[in-house]
Short mmCIF file of C-alpha atoms in Angstrom, two decimals:
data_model
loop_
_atom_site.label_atom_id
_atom_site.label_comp_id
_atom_site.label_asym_id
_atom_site.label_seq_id
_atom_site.Cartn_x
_atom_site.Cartn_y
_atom_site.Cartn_z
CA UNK A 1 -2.22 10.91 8.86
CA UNK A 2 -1.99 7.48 7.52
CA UNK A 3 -0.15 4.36 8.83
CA UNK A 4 -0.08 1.92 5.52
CA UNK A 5 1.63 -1.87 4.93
CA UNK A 6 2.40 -3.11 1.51
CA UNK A 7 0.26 -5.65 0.12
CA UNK A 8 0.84 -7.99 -2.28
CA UNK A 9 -1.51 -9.28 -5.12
CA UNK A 10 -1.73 -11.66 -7.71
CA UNK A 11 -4.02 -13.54 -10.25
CA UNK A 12 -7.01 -15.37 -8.41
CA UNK A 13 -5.66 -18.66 -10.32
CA UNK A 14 -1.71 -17.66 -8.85
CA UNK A 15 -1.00 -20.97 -6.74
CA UNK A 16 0.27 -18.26 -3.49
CA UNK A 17 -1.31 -17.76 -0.40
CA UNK A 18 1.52 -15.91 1.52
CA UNK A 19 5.18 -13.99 1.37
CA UNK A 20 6.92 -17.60 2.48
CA UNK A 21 5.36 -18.91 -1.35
CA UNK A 22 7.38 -16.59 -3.10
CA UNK A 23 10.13 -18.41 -1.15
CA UNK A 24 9.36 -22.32 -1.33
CA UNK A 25 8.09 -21.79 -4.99
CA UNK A 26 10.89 -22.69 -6.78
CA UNK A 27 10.06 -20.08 -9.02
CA UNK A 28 11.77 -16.26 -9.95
CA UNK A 29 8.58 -13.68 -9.99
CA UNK A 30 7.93 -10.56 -11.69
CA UNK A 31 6.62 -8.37 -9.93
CA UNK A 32 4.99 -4.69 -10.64
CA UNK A 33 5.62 -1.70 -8.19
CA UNK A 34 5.45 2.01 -8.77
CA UNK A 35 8.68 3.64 -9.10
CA UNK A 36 10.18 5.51 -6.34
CA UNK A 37 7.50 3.65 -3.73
CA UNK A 38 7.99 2.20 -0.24
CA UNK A 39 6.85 -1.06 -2.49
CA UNK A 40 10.05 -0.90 -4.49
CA UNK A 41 12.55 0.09 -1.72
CA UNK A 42 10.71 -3.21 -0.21
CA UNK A 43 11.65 -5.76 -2.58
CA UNK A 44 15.60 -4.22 -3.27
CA UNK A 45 16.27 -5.56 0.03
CA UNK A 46 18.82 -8.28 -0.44
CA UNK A 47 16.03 -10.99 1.28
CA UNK A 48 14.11 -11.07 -1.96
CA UNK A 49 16.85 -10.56 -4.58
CA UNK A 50 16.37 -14.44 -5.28
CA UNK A 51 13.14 -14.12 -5.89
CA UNK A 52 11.68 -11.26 -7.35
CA UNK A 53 12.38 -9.04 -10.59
CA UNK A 54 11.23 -6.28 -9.69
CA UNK A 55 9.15 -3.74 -12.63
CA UNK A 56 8.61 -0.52 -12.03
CA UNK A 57 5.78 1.70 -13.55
CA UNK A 58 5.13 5.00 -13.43
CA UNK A 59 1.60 5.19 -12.55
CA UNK A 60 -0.52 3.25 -9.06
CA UNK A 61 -2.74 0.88 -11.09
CA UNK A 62 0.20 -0.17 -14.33
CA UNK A 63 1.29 -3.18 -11.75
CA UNK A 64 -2.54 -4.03 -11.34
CA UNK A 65 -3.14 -4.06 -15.27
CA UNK A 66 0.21 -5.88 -15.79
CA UNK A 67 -0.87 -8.73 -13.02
CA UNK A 68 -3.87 -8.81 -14.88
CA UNK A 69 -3.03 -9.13 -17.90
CA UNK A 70 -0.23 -11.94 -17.35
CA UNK A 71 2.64 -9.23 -18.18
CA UNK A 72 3.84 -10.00 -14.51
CA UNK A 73 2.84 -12.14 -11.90
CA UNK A 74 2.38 -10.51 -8.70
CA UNK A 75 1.82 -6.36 -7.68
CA UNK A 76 2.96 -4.83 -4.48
CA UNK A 77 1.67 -1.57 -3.68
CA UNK A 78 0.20 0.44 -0.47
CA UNK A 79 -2.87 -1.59 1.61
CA UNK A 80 -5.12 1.82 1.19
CA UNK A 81 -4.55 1.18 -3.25
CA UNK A 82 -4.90 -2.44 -2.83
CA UNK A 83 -8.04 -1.89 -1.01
CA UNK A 84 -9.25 1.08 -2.70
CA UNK A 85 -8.79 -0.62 -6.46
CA UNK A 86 -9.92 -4.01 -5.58
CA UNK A 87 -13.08 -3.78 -6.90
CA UNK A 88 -11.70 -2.49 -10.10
CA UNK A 89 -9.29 -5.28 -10.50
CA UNK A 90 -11.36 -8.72 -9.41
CA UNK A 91 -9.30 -11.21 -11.29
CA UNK A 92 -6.83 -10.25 -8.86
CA UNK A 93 -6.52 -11.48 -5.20
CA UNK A 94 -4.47 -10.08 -1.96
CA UNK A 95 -1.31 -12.49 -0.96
CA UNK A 96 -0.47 -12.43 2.59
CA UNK A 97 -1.30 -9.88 5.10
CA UNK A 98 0.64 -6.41 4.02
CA UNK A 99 3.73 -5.89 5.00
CA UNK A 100 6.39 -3.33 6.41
CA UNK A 101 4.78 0.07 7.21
CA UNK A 102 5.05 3.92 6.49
CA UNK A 103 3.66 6.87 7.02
CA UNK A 104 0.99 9.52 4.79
CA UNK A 105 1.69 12.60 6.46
CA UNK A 106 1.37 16.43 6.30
CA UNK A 107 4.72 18.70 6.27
CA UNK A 108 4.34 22.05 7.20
CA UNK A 109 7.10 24.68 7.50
CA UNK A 110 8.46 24.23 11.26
CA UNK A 111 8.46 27.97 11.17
CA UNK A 112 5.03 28.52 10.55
CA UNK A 113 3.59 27.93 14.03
CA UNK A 114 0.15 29.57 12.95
CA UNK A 115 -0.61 26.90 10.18
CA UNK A 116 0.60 23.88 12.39
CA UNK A 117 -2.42 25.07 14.88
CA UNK A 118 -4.92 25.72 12.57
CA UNK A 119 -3.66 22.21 11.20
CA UNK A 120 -3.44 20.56 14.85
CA UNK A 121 -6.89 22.42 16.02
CA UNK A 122 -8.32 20.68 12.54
CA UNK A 123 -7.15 17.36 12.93
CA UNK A 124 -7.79 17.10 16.69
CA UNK A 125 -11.55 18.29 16.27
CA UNK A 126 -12.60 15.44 13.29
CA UNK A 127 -10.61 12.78 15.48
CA UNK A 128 -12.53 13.96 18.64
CA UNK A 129 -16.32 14.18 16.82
CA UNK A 130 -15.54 10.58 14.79
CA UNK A 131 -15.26 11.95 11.35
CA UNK A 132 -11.42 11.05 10.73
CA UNK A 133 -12.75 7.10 11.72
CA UNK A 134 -15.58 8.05 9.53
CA UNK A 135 -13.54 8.26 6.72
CA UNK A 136 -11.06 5.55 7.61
CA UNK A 137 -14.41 3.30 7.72
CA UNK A 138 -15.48 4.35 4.47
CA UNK A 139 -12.45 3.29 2.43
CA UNK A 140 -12.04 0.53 4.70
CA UNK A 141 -9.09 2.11 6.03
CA UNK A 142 -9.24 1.48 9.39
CA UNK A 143 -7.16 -1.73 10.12
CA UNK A 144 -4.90 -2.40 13.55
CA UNK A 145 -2.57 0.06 12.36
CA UNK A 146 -4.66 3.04 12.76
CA UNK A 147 -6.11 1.92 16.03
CA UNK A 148 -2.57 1.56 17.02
CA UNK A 149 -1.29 4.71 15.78
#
């Protein structure tokens, strides 16, 4: 029970500060996404066909090496990665404030009303006693979106 944006990184010594550089640039970026992700679905959309190739990997942090590395420029992946590997990857730098928005969620069999309460009763008693914020705190997880949510 997640609400996550995509954000965008790059090189500390990349000359963008938003989304609207990749634009204005004059320049075609590479940039790194994990395949199959709400991050690669992002940049198909014809609105950034002009300026992005986009490079799928198969694992979360292969965009992060690759930025790092100079293999490609930029990485777009979910805020809750980007924040979670940031101290991992400190040549790197977030662009812009994230973008778009999804969902982590739970699916349970619609049949099984038994394990939907016991799910339900769970989830409603660590949002009532503060530890779900606890935990959204600790990762630094706890942005506009899940106040909003």
């Amino acid at each position: 029970y997640y609400i996550y944006g995509l954000q965008l990184m790059a090189r500390n010594d990349a000359p963008l500060a938003s989304w609207e550089d990749l634009k204005t640039s004059g320049k075609h970026w590479s940039v790194g996404v994990l395949t199959g992700s709400a991050a690669e679905k992002y940049l198909q959309q014809e609105e950034w066909k002009p300026y992005v190739d986009v490079v799928s990997y198969d694992g979360t942090t292969d965009g992060l090496s690759q930025v790092e590395k100079y293999s490609s420029h930029l990485t777009l992946l979910d805020d809750c990665a980007a924040i979670y590997y940031a101290d991992r990857y400190q040549t790197l730098k977030f662009v812009g404030r994230p973008v778009g928005q999804g969902s982590y969620v739970m699916l349970v069999d619609q049949e099984d009303e038994q394990w939907q309460k016991i799910i339900n009763e769970a989830l409603g008693r660590i949002i009532a006693d503060g530890r779900l914020q606890k935990i959204y705190d600790r990762w630094n997880m706890s942005g506009k979106a899940q106040m909003l949510a």
